[in-house]
Protein backbone atom coordinates (compact mmCIF):
# COMPACT_ATOMS: atom_id res chain seq x y z
CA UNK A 1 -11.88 13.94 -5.84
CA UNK A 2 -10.87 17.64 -5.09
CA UNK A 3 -14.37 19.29 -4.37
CA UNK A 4 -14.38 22.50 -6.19
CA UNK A 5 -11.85 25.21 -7.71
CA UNK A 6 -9.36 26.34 -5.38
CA UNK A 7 -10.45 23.92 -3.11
CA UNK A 8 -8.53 21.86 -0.20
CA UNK A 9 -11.25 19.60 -0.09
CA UNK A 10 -11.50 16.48 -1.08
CA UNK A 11 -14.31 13.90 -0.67
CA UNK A 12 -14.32 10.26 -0.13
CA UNK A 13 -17.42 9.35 -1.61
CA UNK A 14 -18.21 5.99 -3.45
CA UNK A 15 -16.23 2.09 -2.28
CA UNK A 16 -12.58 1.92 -1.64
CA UNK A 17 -11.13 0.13 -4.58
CA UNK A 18 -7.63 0.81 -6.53
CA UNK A 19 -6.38 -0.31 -9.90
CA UNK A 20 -5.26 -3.81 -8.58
CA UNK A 21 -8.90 -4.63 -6.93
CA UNK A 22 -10.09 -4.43 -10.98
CA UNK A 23 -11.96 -7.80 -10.96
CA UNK A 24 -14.14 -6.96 -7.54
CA UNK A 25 -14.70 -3.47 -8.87
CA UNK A 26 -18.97 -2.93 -8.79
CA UNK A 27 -21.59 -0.92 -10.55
CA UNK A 28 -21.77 2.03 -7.72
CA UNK A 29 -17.83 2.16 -6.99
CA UNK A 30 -15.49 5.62 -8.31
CA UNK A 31 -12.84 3.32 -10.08
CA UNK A 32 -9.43 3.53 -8.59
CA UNK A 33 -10.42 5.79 -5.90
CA UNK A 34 -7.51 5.11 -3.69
CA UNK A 35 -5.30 6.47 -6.44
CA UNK A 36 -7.41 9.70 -7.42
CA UNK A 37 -7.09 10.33 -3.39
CA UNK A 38 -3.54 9.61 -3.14
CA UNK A 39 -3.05 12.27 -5.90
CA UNK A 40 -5.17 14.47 -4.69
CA UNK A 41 -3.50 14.78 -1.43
CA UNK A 42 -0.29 15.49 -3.05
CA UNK A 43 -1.28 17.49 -4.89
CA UNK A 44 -2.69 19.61 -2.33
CA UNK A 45 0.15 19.54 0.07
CA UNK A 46 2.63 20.84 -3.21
CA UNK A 47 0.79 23.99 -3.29
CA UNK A 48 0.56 24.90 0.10
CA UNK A 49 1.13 23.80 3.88
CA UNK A 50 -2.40 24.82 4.43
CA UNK A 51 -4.61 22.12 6.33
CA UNK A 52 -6.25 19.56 3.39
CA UNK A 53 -9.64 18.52 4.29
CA UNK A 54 -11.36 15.22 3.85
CA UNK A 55 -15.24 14.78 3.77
CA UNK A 56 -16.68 11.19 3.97
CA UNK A 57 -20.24 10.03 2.88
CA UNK A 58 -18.07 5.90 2.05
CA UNK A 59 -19.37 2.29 2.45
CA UNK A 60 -15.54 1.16 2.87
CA UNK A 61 -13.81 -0.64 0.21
CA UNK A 62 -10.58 -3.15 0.26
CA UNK A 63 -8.04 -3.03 3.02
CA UNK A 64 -4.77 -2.64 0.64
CA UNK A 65 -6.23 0.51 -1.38
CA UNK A 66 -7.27 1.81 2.05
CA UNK A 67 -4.15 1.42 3.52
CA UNK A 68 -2.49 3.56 0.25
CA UNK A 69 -4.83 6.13 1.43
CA UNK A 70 -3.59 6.16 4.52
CA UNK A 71 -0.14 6.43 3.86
CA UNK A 72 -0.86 9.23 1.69
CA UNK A 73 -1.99 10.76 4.84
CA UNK A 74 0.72 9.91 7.08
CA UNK A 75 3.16 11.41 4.91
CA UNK A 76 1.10 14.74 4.35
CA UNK A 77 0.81 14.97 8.26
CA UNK A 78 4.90 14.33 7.93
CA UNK A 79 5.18 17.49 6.16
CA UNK A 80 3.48 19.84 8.49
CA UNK A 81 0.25 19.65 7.13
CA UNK A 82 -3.05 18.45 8.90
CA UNK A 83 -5.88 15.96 7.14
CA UNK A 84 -9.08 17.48 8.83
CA UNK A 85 -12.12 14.90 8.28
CA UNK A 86 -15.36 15.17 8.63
CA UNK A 87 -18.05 12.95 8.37
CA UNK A 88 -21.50 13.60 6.64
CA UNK A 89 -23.52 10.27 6.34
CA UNK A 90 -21.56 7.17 7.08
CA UNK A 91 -18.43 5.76 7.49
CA UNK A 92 -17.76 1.91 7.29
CA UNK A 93 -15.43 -0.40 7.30
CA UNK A 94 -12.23 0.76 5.64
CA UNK A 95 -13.20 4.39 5.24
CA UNK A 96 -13.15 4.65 9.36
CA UNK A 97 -9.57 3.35 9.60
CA UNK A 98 -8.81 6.25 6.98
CA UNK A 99 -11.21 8.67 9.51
CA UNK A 100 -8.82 7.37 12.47
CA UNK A 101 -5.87 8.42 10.56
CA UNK A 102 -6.81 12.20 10.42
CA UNK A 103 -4.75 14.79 12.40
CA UNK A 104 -5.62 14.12 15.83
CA UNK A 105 -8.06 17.05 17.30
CA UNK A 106 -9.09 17.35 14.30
CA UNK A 107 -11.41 14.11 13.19
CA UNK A 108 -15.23 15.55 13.16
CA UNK A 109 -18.98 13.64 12.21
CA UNK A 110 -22.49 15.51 11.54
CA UNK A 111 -24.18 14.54 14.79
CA UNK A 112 -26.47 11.94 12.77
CA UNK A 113 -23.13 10.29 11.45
CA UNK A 114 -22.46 6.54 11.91
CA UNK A 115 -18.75 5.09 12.21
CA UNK A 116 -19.30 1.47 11.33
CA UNK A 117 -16.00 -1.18 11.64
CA UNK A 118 -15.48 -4.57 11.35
CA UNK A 119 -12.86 -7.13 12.26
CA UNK A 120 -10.93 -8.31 8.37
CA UNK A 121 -12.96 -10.37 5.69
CA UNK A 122 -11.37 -12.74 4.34
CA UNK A 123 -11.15 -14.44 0.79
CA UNK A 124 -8.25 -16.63 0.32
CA UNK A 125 -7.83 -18.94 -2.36
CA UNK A 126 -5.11 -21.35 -3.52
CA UNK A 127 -3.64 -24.36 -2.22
CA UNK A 128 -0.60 -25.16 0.23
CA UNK A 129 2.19 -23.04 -0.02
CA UNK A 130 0.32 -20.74 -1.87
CA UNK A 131 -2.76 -20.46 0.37
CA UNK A 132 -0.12 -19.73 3.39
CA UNK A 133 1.60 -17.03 1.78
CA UNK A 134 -1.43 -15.56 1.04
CA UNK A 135 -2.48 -15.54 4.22
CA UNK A 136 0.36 -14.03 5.76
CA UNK A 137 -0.03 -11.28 3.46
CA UNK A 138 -3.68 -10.74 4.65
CA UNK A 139 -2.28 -11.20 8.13
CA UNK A 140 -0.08 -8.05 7.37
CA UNK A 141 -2.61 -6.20 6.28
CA UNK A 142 -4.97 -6.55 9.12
CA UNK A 143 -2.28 -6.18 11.57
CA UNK A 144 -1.22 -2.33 10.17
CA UNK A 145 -5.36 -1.34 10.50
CA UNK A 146 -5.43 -2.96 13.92
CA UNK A 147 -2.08 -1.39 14.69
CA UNK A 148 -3.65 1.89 13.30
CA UNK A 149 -6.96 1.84 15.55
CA UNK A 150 -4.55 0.64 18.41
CA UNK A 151 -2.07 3.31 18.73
CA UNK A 152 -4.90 6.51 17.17
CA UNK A 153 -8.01 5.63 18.76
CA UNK A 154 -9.22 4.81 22.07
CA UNK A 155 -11.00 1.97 20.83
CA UNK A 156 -9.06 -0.24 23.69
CA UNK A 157 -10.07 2.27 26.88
CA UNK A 158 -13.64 2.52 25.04
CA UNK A 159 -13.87 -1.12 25.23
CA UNK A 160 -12.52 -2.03 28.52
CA UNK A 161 -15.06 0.58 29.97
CA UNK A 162 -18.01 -0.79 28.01
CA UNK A 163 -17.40 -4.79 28.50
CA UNK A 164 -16.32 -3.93 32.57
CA UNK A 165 -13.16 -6.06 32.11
CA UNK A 166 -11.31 -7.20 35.39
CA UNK A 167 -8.89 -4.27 36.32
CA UNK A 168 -5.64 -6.84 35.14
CA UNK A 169 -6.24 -6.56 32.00
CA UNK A 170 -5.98 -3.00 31.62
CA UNK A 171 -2.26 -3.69 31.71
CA UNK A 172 -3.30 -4.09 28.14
CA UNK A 173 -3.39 -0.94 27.71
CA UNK A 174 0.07 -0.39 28.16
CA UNK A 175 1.77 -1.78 24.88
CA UNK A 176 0.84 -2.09 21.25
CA UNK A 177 0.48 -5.91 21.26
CA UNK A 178 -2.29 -5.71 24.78
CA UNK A 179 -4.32 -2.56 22.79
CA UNK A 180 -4.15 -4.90 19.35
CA UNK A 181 -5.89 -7.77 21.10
CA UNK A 182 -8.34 -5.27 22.76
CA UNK A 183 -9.44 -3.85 19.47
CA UNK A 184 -9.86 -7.20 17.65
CA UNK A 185 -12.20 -8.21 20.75
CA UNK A 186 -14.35 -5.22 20.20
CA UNK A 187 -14.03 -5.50 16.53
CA UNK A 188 -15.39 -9.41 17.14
CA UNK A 189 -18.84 -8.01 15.71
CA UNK A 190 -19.76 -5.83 13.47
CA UNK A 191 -20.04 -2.52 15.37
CA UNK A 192 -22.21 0.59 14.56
CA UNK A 193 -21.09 3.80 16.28
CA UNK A 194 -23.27 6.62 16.72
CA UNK A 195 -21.41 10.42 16.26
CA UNK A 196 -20.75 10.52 20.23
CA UNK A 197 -20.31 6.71 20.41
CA UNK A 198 -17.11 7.53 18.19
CA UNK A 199 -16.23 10.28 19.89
CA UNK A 200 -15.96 8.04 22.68
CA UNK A 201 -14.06 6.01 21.72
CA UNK A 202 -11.42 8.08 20.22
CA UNK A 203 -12.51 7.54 16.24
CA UNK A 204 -13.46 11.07 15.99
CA UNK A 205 -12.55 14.39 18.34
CA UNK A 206 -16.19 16.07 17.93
CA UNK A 207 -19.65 15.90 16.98
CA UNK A 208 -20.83 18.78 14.77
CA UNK A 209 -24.60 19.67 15.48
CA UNK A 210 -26.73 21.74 13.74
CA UNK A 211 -26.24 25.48 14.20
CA UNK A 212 -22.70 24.68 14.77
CA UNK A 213 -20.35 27.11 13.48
CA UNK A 214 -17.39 25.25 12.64
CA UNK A 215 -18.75 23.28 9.41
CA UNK A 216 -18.67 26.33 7.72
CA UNK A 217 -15.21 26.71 8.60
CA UNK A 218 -14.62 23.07 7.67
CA UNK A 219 -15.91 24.33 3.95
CA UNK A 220 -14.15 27.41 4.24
CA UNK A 221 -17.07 29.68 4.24
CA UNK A 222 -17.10 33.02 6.18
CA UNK A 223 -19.72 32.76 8.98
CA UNK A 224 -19.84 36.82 9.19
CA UNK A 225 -20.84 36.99 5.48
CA UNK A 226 -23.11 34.50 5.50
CA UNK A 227 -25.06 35.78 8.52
CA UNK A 228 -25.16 39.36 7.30
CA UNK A 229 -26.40 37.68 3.59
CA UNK A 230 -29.15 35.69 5.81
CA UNK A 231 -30.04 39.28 7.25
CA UNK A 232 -30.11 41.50 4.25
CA UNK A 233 -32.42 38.65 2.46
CA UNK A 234 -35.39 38.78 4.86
CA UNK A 235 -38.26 40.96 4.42
């Protein structure tokens, strides 16, 4: 949802769900999210090459309307235009491989923030054929968020450094398919970040504390004004 009139900002709030994920939607989800953000986005980056701003407060949602997301992203950045996101609360699960797809430099979290991520869940039903070709899909899917966290994050340096792996295998590092397998070994468990645990690891590019100027430029609000306002109020 675009936050406000004349607004480039649009929030992430809610479960990760789109029109096709009808029978999982639950009581607390925004329905079709994915598409209101895809919209959203577009709509943004029609009126203006101005940088669109993201803010997420999400619990994650289903890996195919999370990937729409991102591609809505990736073909804003395309254009010229950077996704700025920031963090307020929590990020999990699918909403952090849409945080990893920001414009690089420019991925933020309050410093109380946690990045949460987990390898794929699966449910696959059916029978022979039908249960393999429904697992390859699933297989495609994870491989484009692993891919994602791979080639955006440093989720494969972050890991290598934590686990002290023998010095061969950082020749993982040096092609897609070596950082893929180092990401689904750190993704093995589910994994809660704090802010500068994130930062870290590449997820986001700073920590916002309190006093911090620049969330007031992330909600496009003149620091000058509001300090003089602060001043002129007190007795």
């Amino acid at each position: 949802m675009i936050y406000g009139s004349n607004s480039r900002i649009i929030t992430l709030f809610g479960r990760i769900h789109s029109s096709i994920n009808v029978d999982i939607i639950v009581a607390d989800s925004i329905p079709f999210l994915a598409e209101e953000i895809f919209a959203s986005l577009f709509y943004l980056a029609g009126e203006s090459r101005d940088p669109i701003k993201m803010v997420i407060n999400n619990r994650g949602g289903d890996i195919d309307a999370g990937l729409m997301i991102v591609q809505a992203i990736e073909h804003v950045q395309a254009m010229g235009i950077d996704v700025e996101i920031l963090v307020v609360g929590s990020s999990m699960s699918m909403a952090s491989i849409i945080l990893a797809s920001g414009t690089r430099g420019k991925r933020y979290a309050l410093d109380r923030s946690i990045v949460h991520l987990h390898a794929e869940s699966r449910v696959i039903g059916g029978q022979g054929e039908d249960f393999e070709r429904a697992k390859e899909y699933t297989d495609r899917l994870a491989r484009q968020m692993y891919l994602l966290l791979a080639q955006r994050t440093k989720i494969p340096e972050y890991h290598l450094e934590q686990e002290q792996i023998a010095p061969r295998d950082k020749t993982m590092l040096e092609n897609d398919e070596g950082r893929i397998k180092l990401v689904k070994r750190f993704l093995k468990n589910e994994t809660y970040l704090s802010a500068y645990e994130a930062q870290a690891a590449g997820i986001i590019d700073a920590v916002i504390p309190p006093g911090d100027g620049k969330i007031m430029e992330i909600f496009n609000a003149p620091t000058e004004a509001l300090s003089e306002k602060q001043e002129g109020g007190r007795a």
